[in-house]
PDB file of C-alpha atoms in Angstrom:
ATOM      1  CA  MET A   1       0.000   0.000   0.000  1.00 40.00           C
ATOM      2  CA  ARG A   2       1.451   3.337  -0.986  1.00 39.00           C
ATOM      3  CA  ARG A   3       1.617   5.943   1.711  1.00 40.00           C
ATOM      4  CA  SER A   4       1.281   9.484   0.386  1.00 37.00           C
ATOM      5  CA  LEU A   5       2.465  12.523   2.330  1.00 35.00           C
ATOM      6  CA  THR A   6      -0.401  14.846   3.213  1.00 34.00           C
ATOM      7  CA  LEU A   7       0.168  18.553   3.300  1.00 29.00           C
ATOM      8  CA  LEU A   8      -0.348  18.503   7.074  1.00 30.00           C
ATOM      9  CA  ALA A   9       2.418  15.923   7.346  1.00 36.00           C
ATOM     10  CA  CYS A  10       4.609  18.088   5.156  1.00 36.00           C
ATOM     11  CA  LEU A  11       4.017  21.071   7.457  1.00 29.00           C
ATOM     12  CA  ALA A  12       4.939  18.983  10.502  1.00 36.00           C
ATOM     13  CA  MET A  13       8.328  17.815   9.211  1.00 36.00           C
ATOM     14  CA  ALA A  14      11.589  19.684   9.673  1.00 31.00           C
ATOM     15  CA  GLY A  15      15.112  19.542   8.214  1.00 35.00           C
ATOM     16  CA  THR A  16      17.530  21.248   5.803  1.00 31.00           C
ATOM     17  CA  ILE A  17      18.483  21.073   2.100  1.00 31.00           C
ATOM     18  CA  THR A  18      21.462  21.250  -0.208  1.00 32.00           C
ATOM     19  CA  ALA A  19      21.294  20.743  -3.965  1.00 34.00           C
ATOM     20  CA  GLY A  20      19.005  18.274  -5.688  1.00 36.00           C
ATOM     21  CA  ARG A  21      19.088  16.329  -8.928  1.00 41.00           C
ATOM     22  CA  ALA A  22      18.804  18.012 -12.298  1.00 37.00           C
ATOM     23  CA  PHE A  23      15.036  17.808 -12.114  1.00 40.00           C
ATOM     24  CA  ALA A  24      14.906  19.668  -8.806  1.00 42.00           C
ATOM     25  CA  ALA A  25      17.938  21.952  -8.934  1.00 44.00           C
ATOM     26  CA  PRO A  26      17.694  24.753  -6.375  1.00 44.00           C
ATOM     27  CA  VAL A  27      17.861  28.392  -7.251  1.00 44.00           C
ATOM     28  CA  GLU A  28      21.291  29.915  -6.654  1.00 45.00           C
ATOM     29  CA  PRO A  29      21.298  31.754  -3.325  1.00 45.00           C
ATOM     30  CA  THR A  30      21.230  35.525  -3.643  1.00 45.00           C
ATOM     31  CA  GLY A  31      22.352  36.232  -0.097  1.00 46.00           C
ATOM     32  CA  GLU A  32      19.006  37.880   0.645  1.00 53.00           C
ATOM     33  CA  GLN A  33      16.296  36.470   2.854  1.00 57.00           C
ATOM     34  CA  ILE A  34      13.581  34.844   0.767  1.00 64.00           C
ATOM     35  CA  ASP A  35       9.975  35.511   1.648  1.00 69.00           C
ATOM     36  CA  SER A  36       8.424  32.149   2.517  1.00 75.00           C
ATOM     37  CA  ALA A  37       4.879  33.517   2.491  1.00 80.00           C
ATOM     38  CA  PRO A  38       3.981  32.535  -1.131  1.00 81.00           C
ATOM     39  CA  CYS A  39       5.144  28.955  -0.626  1.00 85.00           C
ATOM     40  CA  THR A  40       3.413  28.721   2.755  1.00 81.00           C
ATOM     41  CA  ALA A  41       0.207  30.054   1.247  1.00 85.00           C
ATOM     42  CA  ALA A  42       0.405  27.467  -1.532  1.00 79.00           C
ATOM     43  CA  LEU A  43       0.911  24.707   1.045  1.00 78.00           C
ATOM     44  CA  ASN A  44      -2.047  25.883   3.077  1.00 82.00           C
ATOM     45  CA  ALA A  45      -4.197  26.082  -0.058  1.00 84.00           C
ATOM     46  CA  ALA A  46      -3.185  22.545  -1.120  1.00 80.00           C
ATOM     47  CA  ASP A  47      -2.594  23.909  -4.611  1.00 84.00           C
ATOM     48  CA  ASP A  48      -0.061  21.730  -6.432  1.00 87.00           C
ATOM     49  CA  ASP A  49       0.525  24.205  -9.243  1.00 90.00           C
ATOM     50  CA  LYS A  50       1.252  27.021  -6.805  1.00 88.00           C
ATOM     51  CA  VAL A  51       3.456  24.791  -4.654  1.00 88.00           C
ATOM     52  CA  ILE A  52       5.585  23.951  -7.683  1.00 91.00           C
ATOM     53  CA  ALA A  53       5.677  27.564  -8.872  1.00 89.00           C
ATOM     54  CA  SER A  54       6.208  29.249  -5.513  1.00 84.00           C
ATOM     55  CA  CYS A  55       8.401  26.948  -3.442  1.00 87.00           C
ATOM     56  CA  GLY A  56      11.461  26.718  -5.696  1.00 87.00           C
ATOM     57  CA  ALA A  57      12.981  29.977  -4.471  1.00 86.00           C
ATOM     58  CA  LEU A  58      12.494  28.968  -0.846  1.00 87.00           C
ATOM     59  CA  ILE A  59      13.931  25.488  -1.384  1.00 90.00           C
ATOM     60  CA  GLY A  60      17.047  26.856  -3.049  1.00 88.00           C
ATOM     61  CA  ASN A  61      17.904  29.664  -0.656  1.00 87.00           C
ATOM     62  CA  ASP A  62      20.392  28.842   2.110  1.00 86.00           C
ATOM     63  CA  LYS A  63      19.341  31.933   4.068  1.00 86.00           C
ATOM     64  CA  ALA A  64      15.832  30.615   4.593  1.00 86.00           C
ATOM     65  CA  PRO A  65      15.028  28.608   7.741  1.00 87.00           C
ATOM     66  CA  LYS A  66      16.007  25.010   7.261  1.00 89.00           C
ATOM     67  CA  ALA A  67      12.674  23.710   8.483  1.00 89.00           C
ATOM     68  CA  ASP A  68      10.809  25.790   5.919  1.00 87.00           C
ATOM     69  CA  ARG A  69      13.036  24.588   3.094  1.00 89.00           C
ATOM     70  CA  VAL A  70      12.556  20.930   3.969  1.00 92.00           C
ATOM     71  CA  LYS A  71       8.801  21.332   4.298  1.00 90.00           C
ATOM     72  CA  ALA A  72       8.753  23.001   0.899  1.00 90.00           C
ATOM     73  CA  ALA A  73      10.879  20.286  -0.719  1.00 94.00           C
ATOM     74  CA  ILE A  74       8.692  17.503   0.675  1.00 94.00           C
ATOM     75  CA  ALA A  75       5.526  19.306  -0.395  1.00 91.00           C
ATOM     76  CA  ARG A  76       6.846  19.940  -3.902  1.00 93.00           C
ATOM     77  CA  ALA A  77       7.900  16.292  -4.177  1.00 94.00           C
ATOM     78  CA  ALA A  78       4.365  15.234  -3.307  1.00 93.00           C
ATOM     79  CA  ALA A  79       2.967  17.680  -5.869  1.00 93.00           C
ATOM     80  CA  TYR A  80       5.255  16.326  -8.589  1.00 94.00           C
ATOM     81  CA  ASP A  81       4.267  12.784  -7.626  1.00 94.00           C
ATOM     82  CA  ARG A  82       0.580  13.570  -7.994  1.00 92.00           C
ATOM     83  CA  ARG A  83       1.342  14.958 -11.455  1.00 92.00           C
ATOM     84  CA  GLY A  84       3.120  11.733 -12.380  1.00 93.00           C
ATOM     85  CA  GLU A  85       6.585  13.334 -12.524  1.00 94.00           C
ATOM     86  CA  ILE A  86       8.359  10.658 -10.516  1.00 95.00           C
ATOM     87  CA  ASP A  87      11.940  11.728 -11.279  1.00 95.00           C
ATOM     88  CA  ARG A  88      11.293  15.247 -10.076  1.00 95.00           C
ATOM     89  CA  ALA A  89       9.551  13.933  -6.978  1.00 95.00           C
ATOM     90  CA  ILE A  90      12.593  11.776  -6.218  1.00 96.00           C
ATOM     91  CA  GLY A  91      14.840  14.782  -6.796  1.00 95.00           C
ATOM     92  CA  ASP A  92      13.014  16.866  -4.210  1.00 95.00           C
ATOM     93  CA  ASN A  93      13.071  14.010  -1.705  1.00 96.00           C
ATOM     94  CA  ASP A  94      16.822  13.831  -2.338  1.00 95.00           C
ATOM     95  CA  ILE A  95      17.072  17.478  -1.353  1.00 95.00           C
ATOM     96  CA  ALA A  96      15.210  16.936   1.909  1.00 94.00           C
ATOM     97  CA  LEU A  97      17.280  13.894   2.832  1.00 95.00           C
ATOM     98  CA  ARG A  98      20.595  15.552   2.057  1.00 93.00           C
ATOM     99  CA  LEU A  99      19.696  18.142   4.665  1.00 89.00           C
ATOM    100  CA  ASP A 100      18.056  15.862   7.203  1.00 93.00           C
ATOM    101  CA  ALA A 101      18.848  12.183   6.807  1.00 93.00           C
ATOM    102  CA  THR A 102      16.822  11.203   9.877  1.00 93.00           C
ATOM    103  CA  GLN A 103      13.381  11.327   8.258  1.00 94.00           C
ATOM    104  CA  ALA A 104      12.083   7.790   7.998  1.00 95.00           C
ATOM    105  CA  GLU A 105       8.904   8.918   6.281  1.00 96.00           C
ATOM    106  CA  VAL A 106      10.773  10.582   3.425  1.00 96.00           C
ATOM    107  CA  PHE A 107      12.988   7.515   2.932  1.00 96.00           C
ATOM    108  CA  ASN A 108       9.870   5.345   2.741  1.00 96.00           C
ATOM    109  CA  THR A 109       8.187   7.724   0.302  1.00 96.00           C
ATOM    110  CA  ARG A 110      11.247   7.865  -1.931  1.00 96.00           C
ATOM    111  CA  GLY A 111      11.459   4.063  -1.789  1.00 95.00           C
ATOM    112  CA  GLU A 112       7.885   3.815  -3.045  1.00 96.00           C
ATOM    113  CA  LEU A 113       8.763   6.117  -5.937  1.00 96.00           C
ATOM    114  CA  PHE A 114      11.825   4.037  -6.826  1.00 95.00           C
ATOM    115  CA  ARG A 115       9.719   0.881  -6.696  1.00 93.00           C
ATOM    116  CA  ARG A 116       7.179   2.352  -9.087  1.00 94.00           C
ATOM    117  CA  LYS A 117      10.046   3.117 -11.463  1.00 92.00           C
ATOM    118  CA  GLY A 118      11.138  -0.515 -11.276  1.00 90.00           C
ATOM    119  CA  ASP A 119      14.346   0.335  -9.377  1.00 92.00           C
ATOM    120  CA  ARG A 120      14.068  -2.392  -6.749  1.00 89.00           C
ATOM    121  CA  VAL A 121      17.642  -2.005  -5.496  1.00 88.00           C
ATOM    122  CA  HIS A 122      17.259   1.632  -4.435  1.00 93.00           C
ATOM    123  CA  ALA A 123      13.708   1.024  -3.219  1.00 94.00           C
ATOM    124  CA  LEU A 124      14.786  -1.804  -0.911  1.00 91.00           C
ATOM    125  CA  SER A 125      17.656   0.319   0.421  1.00 94.00           C
ATOM    126  CA  ASP A 126      15.303   3.206   1.221  1.00 95.00           C
ATOM    127  CA  PHE A 127      12.754   0.949   2.920  1.00 94.00           C
ATOM    128  CA  GLY A 128      15.524  -0.627   4.977  1.00 94.00           C
ATOM    129  CA  THR A 129      16.862   2.774   6.032  1.00 95.00           C
ATOM    130  CA  ALA A 130      13.365   3.908   7.015  1.00 96.00           C
ATOM    131  CA  VAL A 131      12.958   0.852   9.240  1.00 95.00           C
ATOM    132  CA  LYS A 132      16.364   1.431  10.861  1.00 95.00           C
ATOM    133  CA  LEU A 133      15.442   5.023  11.608  1.00 96.00           C
ATOM    134  CA  ASP A 134      11.993   4.112  12.888  1.00 96.00           C
ATOM    135  CA  PRO A 135      11.503   0.413  13.740  1.00 95.00           C
ATOM    136  CA  ASN A 136       7.829   1.148  14.412  1.00 96.00           C
ATOM    137  CA  HIS A 137       7.167   2.529  10.923  1.00 96.00           C
ATOM    138  CA  ALA A 138       4.576  -0.064   9.917  1.00 96.00           C
ATOM    139  CA  VAL A 139       4.323   0.948   6.259  1.00 96.00           C
ATOM    140  CA  ALA A 140       8.090   0.905   5.730  1.00 95.00           C
ATOM    141  CA  ARG A 141       8.339  -2.502   7.414  1.00 94.00           C
ATOM    142  CA  ALA A 142       5.557  -3.870   5.202  1.00 95.00           C
ATOM    143  CA  ASN A 143       7.171  -2.367   2.101  1.00 93.00           C
ATOM    144  CA  TYR A 144      10.554  -3.859   2.965  1.00 93.00           C
ATOM    145  CA  LYS A 145       9.090  -7.309   3.579  1.00 92.00           C
ATOM    146  CA  ALA A 146       6.954  -7.295   0.425  1.00 92.00           C
ATOM    147  CA  LEU A 147       9.790  -6.124  -1.806  1.00 90.00           C
ATOM    148  CA  SER A 148      12.231  -8.612  -0.284  1.00 89.00           C
ATOM    149  CA  LEU A 149       9.824 -11.445  -1.104  1.00 86.00           C
ATOM    150  CA  GLU A 150       9.304 -10.064  -4.617  1.00 86.00           C
ATOM    151  CA  ILE A 151      13.050  -9.972  -5.246  1.00 81.00           C
ATOM    152  CA  GLU A 152      13.380 -13.492  -3.871  1.00 79.00           C
ATOM    153  CA  ARG A 153      10.663 -14.747  -6.230  1.00 77.00           C
ATOM    154  CA  ILE A 154      12.301 -13.036  -9.188  1.00 71.00           C
ATOM    155  CA  GLY A 155      15.591 -14.664  -8.287  1.00 66.00           C
ATOM    156  CA  ALA A 156      13.957 -18.062  -8.081  1.00 64.00           C
ATOM    157  CA  MET A 157      12.299 -17.569 -11.459  1.00 59.00           C
ATOM    158  CA  MET A 158      15.577 -16.518 -13.054  1.00 61.00           C
ATOM    159  CA  ALA A 159      17.236 -19.640 -11.692  1.00 60.00           C
ATOM    160  CA  VAL A 160      14.809 -21.877 -13.603  1.00 65.00           C
ATOM    161  CA  ASN A 161      14.161 -19.631 -16.569  1.00 73.00           C
ATOM    162  CA  ASN A 162      14.238 -21.492 -19.909  1.00 78.00           C
ATOM    163  CA  ARG A 163      14.425 -24.800 -18.078  1.00 86.00           C
ATOM    164  CA  PRO A 164      11.709 -27.477 -18.351  1.00 90.00           C
ATOM    165  CA  SER A 165      10.275 -29.505 -15.476  1.00 90.00           C
ATOM    166  CA  PHE A 166      12.611 -32.423 -16.204  1.00 91.00           C
ATOM    167  CA  ASN A 167      16.383 -32.824 -16.347  1.00 91.00           C
ATOM    168  CA  CYS A 168      17.609 -32.169 -19.874  1.00 91.00           C
ATOM    169  CA  ALA A 169      20.866 -33.997 -19.147  1.00 90.00           C
ATOM    170  CA  THR A 170      18.960 -37.276 -18.925  1.00 92.00           C
ATOM    171  CA  ALA A 171      16.369 -36.572 -21.618  1.00 91.00           C
ATOM    172  CA  ARG A 172      16.012 -39.459 -24.069  1.00 91.00           C
ATOM    173  CA  ARG A 173      12.765 -38.929 -25.939  1.00 93.00           C
ATOM    174  CA  PRO A 174      12.910 -36.795 -29.104  1.00 93.00           C
ATOM    175  CA  VAL A 175      10.096 -34.597 -27.809  1.00 95.00           C
ATOM    176  CA  GLU A 176      11.983 -33.914 -24.580  1.00 94.00           C
ATOM    177  CA  LYS A 177      15.120 -32.990 -26.505  1.00 93.00           C
ATOM    178  CA  ALA A 178      13.047 -30.641 -28.646  1.00 94.00           C
ATOM    179  CA  ILE A 179      11.648 -28.987 -25.515  1.00 95.00           C
ATOM    180  CA  CYS A 180      15.117 -28.639 -24.019  1.00 93.00           C
ATOM    181  CA  GLY A 181      16.341 -26.975 -27.197  1.00 92.00           C
ATOM    182  CA  ASN A 182      13.598 -24.354 -27.277  1.00 93.00           C
ATOM    183  CA  PRO A 183      13.391 -21.842 -24.361  1.00 91.00           C
ATOM    184  CA  GLU A 184       9.732 -21.054 -25.044  1.00 92.00           C
ATOM    185  CA  LEU A 185       8.767 -24.732 -24.986  1.00 94.00           C
ATOM    186  CA  ALA A 186      10.900 -25.278 -21.883  1.00 92.00           C
ATOM    187  CA  ASN A 187       9.082 -22.504 -20.031  1.00 90.00           C
ATOM    188  CA  LEU A 188       5.735 -23.869 -21.202  1.00 93.00           C
ATOM    189  CA  ASP A 189       6.604 -27.353 -19.919  1.00 94.00           C
ATOM    190  CA  ARG A 190       7.652 -26.004 -16.526  1.00 91.00           C
ATOM    191  CA  GLU A 191       4.481 -23.940 -16.211  1.00 90.00           C
ATOM    192  CA  ILE A 192       2.285 -26.879 -17.217  1.00 94.00           C
ATOM    193  CA  ASN A 193       3.913 -29.024 -14.568  1.00 92.00           C
ATOM    194  CA  ALA A 194       3.549 -26.341 -11.882  1.00 90.00           C
ATOM    195  CA  VAL A 195      -0.122 -25.638 -12.589  1.00 92.00           C
ATOM    196  CA  ASN A 196      -0.924 -29.347 -12.845  1.00 93.00           C
ATOM    197  CA  THR A 197       0.695 -29.963  -9.466  1.00 93.00           C
ATOM    198  CA  LYS A 198      -1.425 -27.206  -7.941  1.00 91.00           C
ATOM    199  CA  VAL A 199      -4.639 -28.473  -9.555  1.00 92.00           C
ATOM    200  CA  VAL A 200      -4.040 -32.062  -8.475  1.00 93.00           C
ATOM    201  CA  ARG A 201      -3.158 -31.027  -4.929  1.00 92.00           C
ATOM    202  CA  GLU A 202      -6.275 -28.902  -4.518  1.00 91.00           C
ATOM    203  CA  ALA A 203      -8.514 -31.552  -6.074  1.00 90.00           C
ATOM    204  CA  THR A 204      -7.067 -34.226  -3.786  1.00 93.00           C
ATOM    205  CA  GLN A 205      -7.794 -32.163  -0.685  1.00 90.00           C
ATOM    206  CA  GLY A 206     -11.488 -32.165  -1.480  1.00 83.00           C
ATOM    207  CA  ASN A 207     -11.742 -35.599  -3.097  1.00 90.00           C
ATOM    208  CA  PRO A 208      -8.793 -37.994  -3.454  1.00 92.00           C
ATOM    209  CA  ARG A 209     -10.511 -39.740  -6.358  1.00 93.00           C
ATOM    210  CA  ALA A 210     -10.835 -36.428  -8.211  1.00 92.00           C
ATOM    211  CA  GLY A 211      -7.160 -35.767  -7.625  1.00 91.00           C
ATOM    212  CA  ARG A 212      -6.203 -39.123  -9.117  1.00 94.00           C
ATOM    213  CA  ALA A 213      -8.432 -38.435 -12.094  1.00 94.00           C
ATOM    214  CA  MET A 214      -6.692 -35.117 -12.706  1.00 93.00           C
ATOM    215  CA  GLN A 215      -3.277 -36.775 -12.586  1.00 95.00           C
ATOM    216  CA  ARG A 216      -4.426 -39.437 -15.054  1.00 95.00           C
ATOM    217  CA  GLU A 217      -5.484 -36.647 -17.412  1.00 95.00           C
ATOM    218  CA  GLN A 218      -1.982 -35.193 -17.205  1.00 95.00           C
ATOM    219  CA  ASP A 219      -0.390 -38.609 -17.777  1.00 96.00           C
ATOM    220  CA  GLU A 220      -2.566 -39.104 -20.848  1.00 96.00           C
ATOM    221  CA  PHE A 221      -1.532 -35.696 -22.183  1.00 96.00           C
ATOM    222  CA  LEU A 222       2.143 -36.582 -21.811  1.00 96.00           C
ATOM    223  CA  ALA A 223       1.668 -40.002 -23.450  1.00 96.00           C
ATOM    224  CA  ARG A 224      -0.177 -38.423 -26.383  1.00 95.00           C
ATOM    225  CA  ARG A 225       2.454 -35.706 -26.710  1.00 96.00           C
ATOM    226  CA  ASN A 226       5.255 -38.255 -26.748  1.00 95.00           C
ATOM    227  CA  ALA A 227       3.518 -40.509 -29.268  1.00 94.00           C
ATOM    228  CA  GLU A 228       2.426 -37.830 -31.717  1.00 94.00           C
ATOM    229  CA  PHE A 229       5.592 -35.731 -31.749  1.00 94.00           C
ATOM    230  CA  GLY A 230       7.228 -35.830 -35.161  1.00 91.00           C
ATOM    231  CA  LYS A 231       4.041 -36.468 -37.122  1.00 91.00           C
ATOM    232  CA  PRO A 232       3.486 -34.009 -40.021  1.00 91.00           C
ATOM    233  CA  ASP A 233       0.326 -32.496 -38.577  1.00 91.00           C
ATOM    234  CA  PHE A 234       1.475 -32.329 -34.953  1.00 94.00           C
ATOM    235  CA  ASP A 235       2.058 -28.847 -33.492  1.00 95.00           C
ATOM    236  CA  LEU A 236       3.941 -29.283 -30.223  1.00 95.00           C
ATOM    237  CA  GLN A 237       3.714 -25.667 -29.135  1.00 95.00           C
ATOM    238  CA  LYS A 238      -0.046 -25.480 -29.751  1.00 95.00           C
ATOM    239  CA  THR A 239      -0.587 -28.778 -27.966  1.00 96.00           C
ATOM    240  CA  MET A 240       1.317 -27.560 -24.936  1.00 96.00           C
ATOM    241  CA  ARG A 241      -0.400 -24.179 -24.972  1.00 95.00           C
ATOM    242  CA  ASP A 242      -3.826 -25.842 -25.126  1.00 96.00           C
ATOM    243  CA  ARG A 243      -2.918 -28.027 -22.164  1.00 95.00           C
ATOM    244  CA  LEU A 244      -1.775 -25.050 -20.132  1.00 94.00           C
ATOM    245  CA  ASP A 245      -4.971 -23.145 -20.940  1.00 94.00           C
ATOM    246  CA  ARG A 246      -6.998 -26.166 -19.807  1.00 94.00           C
ATOM    247  CA  LEU A 247      -5.118 -26.353 -16.513  1.00 93.00           C
ATOM    248  CA  LEU A 248      -5.357 -22.619 -15.869  1.00 92.00           C
ATOM    249  CA  GLY A 249      -9.096 -22.850 -16.405  1.00 90.00           C
ATOM    250  CA  LEU A 250      -9.320 -25.650 -13.822  1.00 89.00           C
ATOM    251  CA  ALA A 251      -7.157 -23.711 -11.384  1.00 83.00           C
ATOM    252  CA  GLN A 252      -9.602 -20.801 -11.415  1.00 77.00           C
ATOM    253  CA  HIS A 253     -12.565 -22.920 -10.301  1.00 68.00           C
TER     254      HIS A 253
END
């Protein structure tokens, strides 16, 4: 579940800022105090366009109070996020964290942005940092756990990618050798085996006889596949795809 920063949360957070990424580069300091009133008014009005237009000068001025600059950077990040400009949102969160690296909420928020971009490495790092800073941050803990499991599953899938359900080193049948030599067929075979195992297991729990019947159906498919492979009108890929579709249909009931 994604946790979005509300404007009230933004107003409650404090910290300081240095420079951001290219998307959120601060204005060069002029040495003069910057009036924070326009940015504050935009925050209070919950007006994303005004936050983006008015808060840049405050964020980039090192004479402004640090707390105000961090609040502005967090608020502008949230505004960019709501507009779908993820890179700029990350850039403004970078600014806030360079100034105050103790904000667990901002680390968690930036982690969610990285995850949406598909950058799991940086997302996991940010979630982990958020949990270290605040062990009671429930959302960060849930994000870290969920992403860790996702990465683990991806790793497991990569380990068996393009490998069938059987050992190609001991394959003897021509059809098995053909499957081993074709990554798409190998993945199809592995998926068929996995879904069939699930279907048989669930059927057996409710009715052992039904489970045995489902396994016989799979055995008959394999026997037919083995016997018909090599015939002029036999399409191995279609046959395997049809079997998988049949099993997926059973798995949904």
